[in-house]
CSV table of C-alpha atoms in Angstrom, one decimal:
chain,number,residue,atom,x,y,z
A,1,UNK,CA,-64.4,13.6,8.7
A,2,UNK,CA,-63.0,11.0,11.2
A,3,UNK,CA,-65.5,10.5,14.2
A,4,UNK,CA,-63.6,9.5,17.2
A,5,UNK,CA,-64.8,7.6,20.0
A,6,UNK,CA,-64.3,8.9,23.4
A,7,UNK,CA,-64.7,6.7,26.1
A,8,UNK,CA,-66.4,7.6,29.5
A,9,UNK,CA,-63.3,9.0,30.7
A,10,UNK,CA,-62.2,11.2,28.2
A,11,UNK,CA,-64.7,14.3,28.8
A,12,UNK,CA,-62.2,16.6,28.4
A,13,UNK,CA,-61.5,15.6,24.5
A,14,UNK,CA,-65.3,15.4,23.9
A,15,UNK,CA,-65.3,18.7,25.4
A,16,UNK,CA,-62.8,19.9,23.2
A,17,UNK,CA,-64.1,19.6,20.3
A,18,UNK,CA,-68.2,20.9,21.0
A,19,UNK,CA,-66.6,24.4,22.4
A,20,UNK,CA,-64.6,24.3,19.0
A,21,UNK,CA,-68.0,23.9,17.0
A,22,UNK,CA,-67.9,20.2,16.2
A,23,UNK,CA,-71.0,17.6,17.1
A,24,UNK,CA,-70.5,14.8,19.4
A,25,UNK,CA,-72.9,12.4,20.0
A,26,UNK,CA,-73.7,11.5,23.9
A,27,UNK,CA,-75.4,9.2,26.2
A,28,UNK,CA,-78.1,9.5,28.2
A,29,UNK,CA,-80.4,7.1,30.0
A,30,UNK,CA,-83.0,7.0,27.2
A,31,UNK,CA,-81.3,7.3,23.9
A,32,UNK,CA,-77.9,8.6,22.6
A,33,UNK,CA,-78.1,12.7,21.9
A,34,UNK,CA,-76.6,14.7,19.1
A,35,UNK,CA,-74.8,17.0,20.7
A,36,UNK,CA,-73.7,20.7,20.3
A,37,UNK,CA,-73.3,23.9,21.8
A,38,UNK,CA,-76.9,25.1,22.2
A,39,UNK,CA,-75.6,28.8,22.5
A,40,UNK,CA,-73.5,28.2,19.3
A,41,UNK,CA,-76.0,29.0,16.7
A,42,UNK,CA,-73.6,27.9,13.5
A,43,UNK,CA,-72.9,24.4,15.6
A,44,UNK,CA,-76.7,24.3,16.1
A,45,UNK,CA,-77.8,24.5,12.3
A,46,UNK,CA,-75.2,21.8,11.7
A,47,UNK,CA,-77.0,19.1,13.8
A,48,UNK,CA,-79.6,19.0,11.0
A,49,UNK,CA,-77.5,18.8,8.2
A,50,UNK,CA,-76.1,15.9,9.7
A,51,UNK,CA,-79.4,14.6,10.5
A,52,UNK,CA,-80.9,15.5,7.6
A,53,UNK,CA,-83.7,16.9,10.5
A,54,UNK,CA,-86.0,19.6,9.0
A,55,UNK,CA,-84.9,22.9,10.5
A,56,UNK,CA,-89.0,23.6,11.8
A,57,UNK,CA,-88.7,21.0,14.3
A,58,UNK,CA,-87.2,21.9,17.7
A,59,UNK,CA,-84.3,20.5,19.4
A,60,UNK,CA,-83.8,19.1,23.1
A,61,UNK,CA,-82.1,21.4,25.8
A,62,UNK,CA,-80.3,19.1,28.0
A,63,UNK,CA,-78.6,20.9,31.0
A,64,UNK,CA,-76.9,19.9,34.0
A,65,UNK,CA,-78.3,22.1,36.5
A,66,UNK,CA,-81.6,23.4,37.2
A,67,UNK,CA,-80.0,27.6,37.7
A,68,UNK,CA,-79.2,26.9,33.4
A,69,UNK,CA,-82.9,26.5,33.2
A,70,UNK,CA,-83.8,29.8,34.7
A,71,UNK,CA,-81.3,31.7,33.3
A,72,UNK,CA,-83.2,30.9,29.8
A,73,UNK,CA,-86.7,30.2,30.8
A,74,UNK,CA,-89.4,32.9,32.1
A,75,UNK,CA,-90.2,32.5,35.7
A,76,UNK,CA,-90.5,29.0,37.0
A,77,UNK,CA,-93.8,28.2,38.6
A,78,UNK,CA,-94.4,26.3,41.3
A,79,UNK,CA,-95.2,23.3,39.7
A,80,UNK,CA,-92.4,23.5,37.6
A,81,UNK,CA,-89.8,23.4,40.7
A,82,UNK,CA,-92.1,20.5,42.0
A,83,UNK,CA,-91.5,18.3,39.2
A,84,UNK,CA,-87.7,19.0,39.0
A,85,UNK,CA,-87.4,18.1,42.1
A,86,UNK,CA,-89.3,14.9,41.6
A,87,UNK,CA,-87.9,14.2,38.3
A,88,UNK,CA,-84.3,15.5,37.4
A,89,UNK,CA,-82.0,14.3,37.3
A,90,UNK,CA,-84.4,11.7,34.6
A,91,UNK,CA,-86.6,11.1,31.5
A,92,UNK,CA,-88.9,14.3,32.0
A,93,UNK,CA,-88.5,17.0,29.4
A,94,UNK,CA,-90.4,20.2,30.3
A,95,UNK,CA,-91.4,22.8,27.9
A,96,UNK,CA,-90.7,26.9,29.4
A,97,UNK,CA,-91.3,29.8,27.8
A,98,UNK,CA,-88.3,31.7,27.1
A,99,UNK,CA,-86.8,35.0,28.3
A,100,UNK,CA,-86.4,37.3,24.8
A,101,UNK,CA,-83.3,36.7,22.6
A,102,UNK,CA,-81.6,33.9,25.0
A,103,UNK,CA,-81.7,31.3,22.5
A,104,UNK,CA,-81.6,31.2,18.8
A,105,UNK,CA,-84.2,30.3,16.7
A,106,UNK,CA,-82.1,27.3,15.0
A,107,UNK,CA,-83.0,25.8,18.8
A,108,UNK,CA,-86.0,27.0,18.9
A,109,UNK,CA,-87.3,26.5,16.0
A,110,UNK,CA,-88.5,29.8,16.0
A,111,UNK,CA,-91.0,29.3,18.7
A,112,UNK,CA,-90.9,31.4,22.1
A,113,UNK,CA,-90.7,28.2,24.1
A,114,UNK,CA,-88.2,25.8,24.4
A,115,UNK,CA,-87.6,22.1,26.0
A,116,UNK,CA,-85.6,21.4,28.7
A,117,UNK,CA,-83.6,18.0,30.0
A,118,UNK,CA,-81.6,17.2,33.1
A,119,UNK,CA,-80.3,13.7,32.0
A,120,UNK,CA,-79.7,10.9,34.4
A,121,UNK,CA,-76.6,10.2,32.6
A,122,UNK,CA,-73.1,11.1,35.3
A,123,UNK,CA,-71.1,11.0,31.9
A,124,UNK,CA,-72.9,13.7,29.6
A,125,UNK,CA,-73.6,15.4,32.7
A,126,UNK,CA,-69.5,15.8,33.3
A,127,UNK,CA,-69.7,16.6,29.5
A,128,UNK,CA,-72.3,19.2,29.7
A,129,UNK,CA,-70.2,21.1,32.8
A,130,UNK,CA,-66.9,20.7,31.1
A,131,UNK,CA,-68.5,22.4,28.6
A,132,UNK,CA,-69.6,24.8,30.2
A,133,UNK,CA,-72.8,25.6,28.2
A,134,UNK,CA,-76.1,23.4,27.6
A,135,UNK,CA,-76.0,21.3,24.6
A,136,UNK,CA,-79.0,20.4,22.1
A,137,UNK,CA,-79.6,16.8,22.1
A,138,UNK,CA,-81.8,15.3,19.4
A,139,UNK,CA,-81.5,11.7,19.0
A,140,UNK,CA,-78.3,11.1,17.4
A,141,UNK,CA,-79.6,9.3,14.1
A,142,UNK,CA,-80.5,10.2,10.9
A,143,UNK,CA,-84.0,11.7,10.8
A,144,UNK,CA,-87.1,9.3,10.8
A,145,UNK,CA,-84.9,6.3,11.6
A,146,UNK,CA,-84.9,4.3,15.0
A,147,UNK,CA,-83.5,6.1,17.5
A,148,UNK,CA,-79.8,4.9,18.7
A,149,UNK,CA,-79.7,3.0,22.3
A,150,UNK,CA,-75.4,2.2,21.7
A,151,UNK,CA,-72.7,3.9,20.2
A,152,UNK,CA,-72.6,1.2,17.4
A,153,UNK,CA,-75.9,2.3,16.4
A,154,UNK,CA,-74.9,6.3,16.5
A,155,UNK,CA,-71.6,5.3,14.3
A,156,UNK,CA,-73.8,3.1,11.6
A,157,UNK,CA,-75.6,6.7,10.7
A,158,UNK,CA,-73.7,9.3,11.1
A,159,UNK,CA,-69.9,8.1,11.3
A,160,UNK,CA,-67.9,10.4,8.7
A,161,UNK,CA,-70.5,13.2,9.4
A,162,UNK,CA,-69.7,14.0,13.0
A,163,UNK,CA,-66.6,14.4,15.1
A,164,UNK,CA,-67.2,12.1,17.8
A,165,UNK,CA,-69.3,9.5,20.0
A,166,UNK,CA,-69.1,9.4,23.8
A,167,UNK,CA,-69.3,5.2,24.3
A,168,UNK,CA,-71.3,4.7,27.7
A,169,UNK,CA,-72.5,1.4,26.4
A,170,UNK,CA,-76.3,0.9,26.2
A,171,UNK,CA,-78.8,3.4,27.7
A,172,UNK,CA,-81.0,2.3,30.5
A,173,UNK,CA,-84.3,3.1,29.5
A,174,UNK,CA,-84.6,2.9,25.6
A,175,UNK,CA,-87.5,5.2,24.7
A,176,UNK,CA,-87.0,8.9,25.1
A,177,UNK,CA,-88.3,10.9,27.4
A,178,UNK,CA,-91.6,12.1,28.2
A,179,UNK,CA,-92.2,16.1,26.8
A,180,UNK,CA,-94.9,17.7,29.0
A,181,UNK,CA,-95.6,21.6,28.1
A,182,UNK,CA,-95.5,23.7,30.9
A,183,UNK,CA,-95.6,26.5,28.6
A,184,UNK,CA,-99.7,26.9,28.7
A,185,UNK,CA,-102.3,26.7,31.5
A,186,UNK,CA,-103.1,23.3,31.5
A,187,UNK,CA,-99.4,21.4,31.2
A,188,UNK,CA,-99.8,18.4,28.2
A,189,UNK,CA,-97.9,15.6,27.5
A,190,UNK,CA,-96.6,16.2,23.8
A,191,UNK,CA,-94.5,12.8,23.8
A,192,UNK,CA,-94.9,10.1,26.1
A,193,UNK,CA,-92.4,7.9,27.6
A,194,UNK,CA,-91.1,6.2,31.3
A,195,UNK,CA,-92.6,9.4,33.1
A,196,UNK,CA,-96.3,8.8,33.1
A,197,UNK,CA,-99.1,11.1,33.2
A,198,UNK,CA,-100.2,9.6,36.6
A,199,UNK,CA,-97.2,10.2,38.1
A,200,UNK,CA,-96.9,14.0,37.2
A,201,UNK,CA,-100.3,14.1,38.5
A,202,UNK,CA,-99.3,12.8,41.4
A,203,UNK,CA,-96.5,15.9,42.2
A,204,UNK,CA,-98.4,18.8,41.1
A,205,UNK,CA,-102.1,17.5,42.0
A,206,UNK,CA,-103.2,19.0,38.5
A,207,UNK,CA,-104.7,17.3,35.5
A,208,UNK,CA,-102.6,17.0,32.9
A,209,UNK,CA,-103.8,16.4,29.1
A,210,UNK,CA,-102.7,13.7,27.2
A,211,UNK,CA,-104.0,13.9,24.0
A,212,UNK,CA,-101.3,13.3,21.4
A,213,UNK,CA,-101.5,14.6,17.9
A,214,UNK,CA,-99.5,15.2,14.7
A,215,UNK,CA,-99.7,19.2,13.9
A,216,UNK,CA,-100.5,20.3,10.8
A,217,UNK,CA,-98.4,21.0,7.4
A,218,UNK,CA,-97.8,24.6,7.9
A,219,UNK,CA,-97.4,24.1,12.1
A,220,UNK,CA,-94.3,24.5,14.1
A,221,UNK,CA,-94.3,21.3,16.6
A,222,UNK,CA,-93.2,22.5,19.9
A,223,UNK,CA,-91.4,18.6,20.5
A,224,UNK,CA,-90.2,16.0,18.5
A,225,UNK,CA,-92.0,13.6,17.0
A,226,UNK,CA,-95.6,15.8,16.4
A,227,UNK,CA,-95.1,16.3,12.7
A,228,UNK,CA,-92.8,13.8,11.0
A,229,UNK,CA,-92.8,10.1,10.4
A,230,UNK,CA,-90.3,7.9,13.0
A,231,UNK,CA,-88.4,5.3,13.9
A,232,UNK,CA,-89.0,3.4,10.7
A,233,UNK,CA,-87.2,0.9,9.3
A,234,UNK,CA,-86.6,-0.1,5.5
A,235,UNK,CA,-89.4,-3.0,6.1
A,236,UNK,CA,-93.1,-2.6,6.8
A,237,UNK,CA,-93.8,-3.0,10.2
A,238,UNK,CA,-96.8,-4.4,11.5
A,239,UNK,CA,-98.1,-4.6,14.8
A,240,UNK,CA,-99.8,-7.9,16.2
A,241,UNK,CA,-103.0,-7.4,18.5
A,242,UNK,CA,-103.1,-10.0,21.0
A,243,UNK,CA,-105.9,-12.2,19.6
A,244,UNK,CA,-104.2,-12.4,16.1
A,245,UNK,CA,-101.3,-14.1,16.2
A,246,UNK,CA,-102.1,-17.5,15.1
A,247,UNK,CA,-103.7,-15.7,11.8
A,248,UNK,CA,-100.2,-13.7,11.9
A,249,UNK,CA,-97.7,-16.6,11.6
A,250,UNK,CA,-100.1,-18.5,9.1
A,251,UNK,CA,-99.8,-15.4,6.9
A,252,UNK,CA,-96.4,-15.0,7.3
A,253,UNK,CA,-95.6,-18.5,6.8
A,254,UNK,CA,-97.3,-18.5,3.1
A,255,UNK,CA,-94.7,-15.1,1.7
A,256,UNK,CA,-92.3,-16.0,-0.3
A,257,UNK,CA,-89.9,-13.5,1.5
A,258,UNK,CA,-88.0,-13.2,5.0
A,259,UNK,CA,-90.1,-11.5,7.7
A,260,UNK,CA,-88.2,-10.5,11.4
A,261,UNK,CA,-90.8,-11.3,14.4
A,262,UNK,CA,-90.1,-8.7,17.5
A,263,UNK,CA,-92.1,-10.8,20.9
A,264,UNK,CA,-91.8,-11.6,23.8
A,265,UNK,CA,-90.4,-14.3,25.3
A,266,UNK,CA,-93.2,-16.1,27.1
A,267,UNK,CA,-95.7,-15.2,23.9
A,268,UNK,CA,-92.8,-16.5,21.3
A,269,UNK,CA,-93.5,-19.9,23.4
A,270,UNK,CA,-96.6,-20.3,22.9
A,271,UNK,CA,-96.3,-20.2,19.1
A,272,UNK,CA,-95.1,-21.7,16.0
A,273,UNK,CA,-93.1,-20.0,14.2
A,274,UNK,CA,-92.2,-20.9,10.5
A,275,UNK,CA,-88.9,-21.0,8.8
A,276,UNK,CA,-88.9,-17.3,6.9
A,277,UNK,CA,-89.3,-16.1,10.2
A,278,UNK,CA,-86.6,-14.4,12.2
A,279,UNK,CA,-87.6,-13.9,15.8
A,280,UNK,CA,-86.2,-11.1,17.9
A,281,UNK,CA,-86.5,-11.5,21.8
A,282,UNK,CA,-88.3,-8.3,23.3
A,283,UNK,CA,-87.5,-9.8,27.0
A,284,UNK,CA,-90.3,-10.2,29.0
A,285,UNK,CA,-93.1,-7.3,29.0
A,286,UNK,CA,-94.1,-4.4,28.4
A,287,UNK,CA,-90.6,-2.4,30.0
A,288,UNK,CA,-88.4,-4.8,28.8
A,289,UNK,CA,-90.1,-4.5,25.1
A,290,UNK,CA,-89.8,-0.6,25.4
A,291,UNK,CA,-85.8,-1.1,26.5
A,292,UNK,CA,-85.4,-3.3,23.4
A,293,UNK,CA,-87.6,-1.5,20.5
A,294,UNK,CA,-85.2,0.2,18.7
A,295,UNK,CA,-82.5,-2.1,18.6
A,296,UNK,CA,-84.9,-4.7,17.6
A,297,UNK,CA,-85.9,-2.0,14.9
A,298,UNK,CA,-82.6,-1.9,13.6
A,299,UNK,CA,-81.4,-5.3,14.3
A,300,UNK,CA,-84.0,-5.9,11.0
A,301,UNK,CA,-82.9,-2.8,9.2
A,302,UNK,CA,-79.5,-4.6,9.0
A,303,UNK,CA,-80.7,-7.3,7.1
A,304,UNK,CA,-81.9,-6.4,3.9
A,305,UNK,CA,-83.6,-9.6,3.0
A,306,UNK,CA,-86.6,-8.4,5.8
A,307,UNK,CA,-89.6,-7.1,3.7
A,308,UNK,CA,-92.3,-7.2,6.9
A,309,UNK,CA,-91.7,-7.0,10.7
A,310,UNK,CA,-94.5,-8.7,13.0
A,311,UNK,CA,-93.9,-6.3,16.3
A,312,UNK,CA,-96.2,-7.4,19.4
A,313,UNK,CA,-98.4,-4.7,20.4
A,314,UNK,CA,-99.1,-4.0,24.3
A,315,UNK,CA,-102.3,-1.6,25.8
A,316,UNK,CA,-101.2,2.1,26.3
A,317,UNK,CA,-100.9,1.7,30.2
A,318,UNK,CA,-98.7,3.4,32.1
A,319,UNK,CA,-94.9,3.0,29.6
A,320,UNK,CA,-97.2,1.4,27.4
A,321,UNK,CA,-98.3,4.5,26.0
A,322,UNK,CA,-94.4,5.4,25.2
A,323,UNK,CA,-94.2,1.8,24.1
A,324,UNK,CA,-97.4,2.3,21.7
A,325,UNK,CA,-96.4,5.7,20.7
A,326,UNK,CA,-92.7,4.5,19.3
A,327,UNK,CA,-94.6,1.4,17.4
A,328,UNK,CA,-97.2,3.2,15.9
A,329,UNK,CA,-94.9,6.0,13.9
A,330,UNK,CA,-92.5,3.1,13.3
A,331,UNK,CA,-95.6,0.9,11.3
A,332,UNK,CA,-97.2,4.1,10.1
A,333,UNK,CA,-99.9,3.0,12.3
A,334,UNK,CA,-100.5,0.0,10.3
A,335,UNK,CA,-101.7,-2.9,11.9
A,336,UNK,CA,-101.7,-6.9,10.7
A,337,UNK,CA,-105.8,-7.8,9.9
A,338,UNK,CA,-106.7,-10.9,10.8
């Protein structure tokens, strides 16, 4: 298969070819989407062959108006509307219960619920409406790598298995979005990212719960990212602590192999870093490092010679946590020991 690449102004061509069944990859502000028809079920079941996704984990509902939402979704509460209204168009993914037999369970992953997006993207939005149907939108890589922040990355893994990539050049954010289940009493952020915890708390003056786990073997996840490793690259990744990199770069300095170094700016300056090590810029803090993860991620994957990955670690406030999140399942929670 030829995958085409549709600029920002060819919609209608995108468009084309998801009503006709095919997958096209889009943009959003947080990562590129796999995209297809989510009412299509035989489209639907074709995003994880080319993902190589297991078919047990969920895919993303991204629509481009909030009446698409209750059309599918069991009564909206009130909190629900508040947070719409605060949030979406943005990086907030809400979980609903669904009305019976609106969705199929290649979506759903046969779960009653399902996740919901109103991207701040104008071009997939044009996409989704030209459409004229939602579209699932799991991050258009293949399964358990970094997620893709250009085209260029969506086209390294899965050109020849799609039919095409809307090119909006880099997304804004870089993480994906925060997944907060309003499907139970209490709602609970499933996956982190730029919408914070605080903030939600803020709009619906509830608490919200924010412990993050993997499920279990024989478990459903209701979101991405609760059961299977990633974001990992070929190397090891390791993440620095603040106090350790001195004991880091000594280390590093004595392998015999290439290691990548993903820092910040003002922290690569304080250092020395030896010759085997590549350094890649994470900007300047903690949002700039979140923007820049995955490319860094696969910046190294590139380069075959890279057996370890140093990756500066930050503290779980506020994007943090997202920031944290990503990094952790990316080093199987593996950390350098001084």
């Amino acid at each position: 298969m030829e995958t085409k690449i549709f600029k920002n102004t060819e919609i209608e061509a995108a468009a084309k070819d998801l009503k006709a069944g095919q997958l096209v990859a889009f943009p959003t502000e947080t990562v590129y989407g796999l995209g297809a028809d989510a009412l299509n079920e035989t489209a639907v079941k074709q995003v994880y062959q080319a993902k190589g996704r297991p078919s047990d984990n969920p895919l993303i509902v991204h629509v481009a108006d909030i009446q698409t939402v209750e059309r599918l979704a069991q009564p909206l509460s009130d909190a629900a509307k508040k947070l719409m209204t605060a949030f979406w168009p943005g990086s907030l993914t809400m979980i609903f219960n669904l009305r019976p037999g609106v969705l199929s369970k290649a979506v759903t992953g046969g779960l009653n619920t399902a996740a919901f997006r109103f991207p701040a993207n104008d071009t997939t939005l044009a996409l989704i409406k030209a459409v004229g149907h939602p579209l699932v939108g799991p991050s258009a890589n293949t399964s358990g790598k970094p997620s893709p922040t250009t085209a260029q990355h969506v086209a390294h893994d899965l050109d020849g298995k799609i039919a095409g990539i809307v090119d909006d050049g880099p997304t804004k954010v870089g993480v994906e979005s925060t997944v907060l289940d309003m499907s139970t009493d209490q709602p609970a952020i499933l996956r982190p990212g730029a919408v914070t915890a605080a903030e939600i708390e803020a709009v619906i003056g509830q608490t919200v719960a924010t412990e993050i786990h993997q499920v279990g073997a024989k478990e459903t996840p209701k979101a991405p990212g609760m059961k299977y490793k990633h974001y990992a690259p070929s190397a090891q990744v390791l993440i620095v602590n603040d106090g350790d990199w001195a004991e880091a770069l000594a280390w590093a300095a004595k392998q015999p192999v290439q290691l990548g170094l993903m820092i910040t700016d003002d922290r690569l300056h304080q250092l020395t870093v030896p010759r085997n090590v590549e350094a890649y810029s994470l900007g300047q803090d903690v949002t700039t490092a979140s923007h820049h993860l995955f490319d860094g991620l696969r910046h190294f994957d590139d380069e075959t010679d890279i057996k370890d990955i140093l990756a500066e670690g930050f503290s779980n406030d506020g994007i943090g946590l997202a920031y944290m999140n990503r990094l952790k399942k990316s080093a199987g929670n593996t950390f350098f020991e001084a």
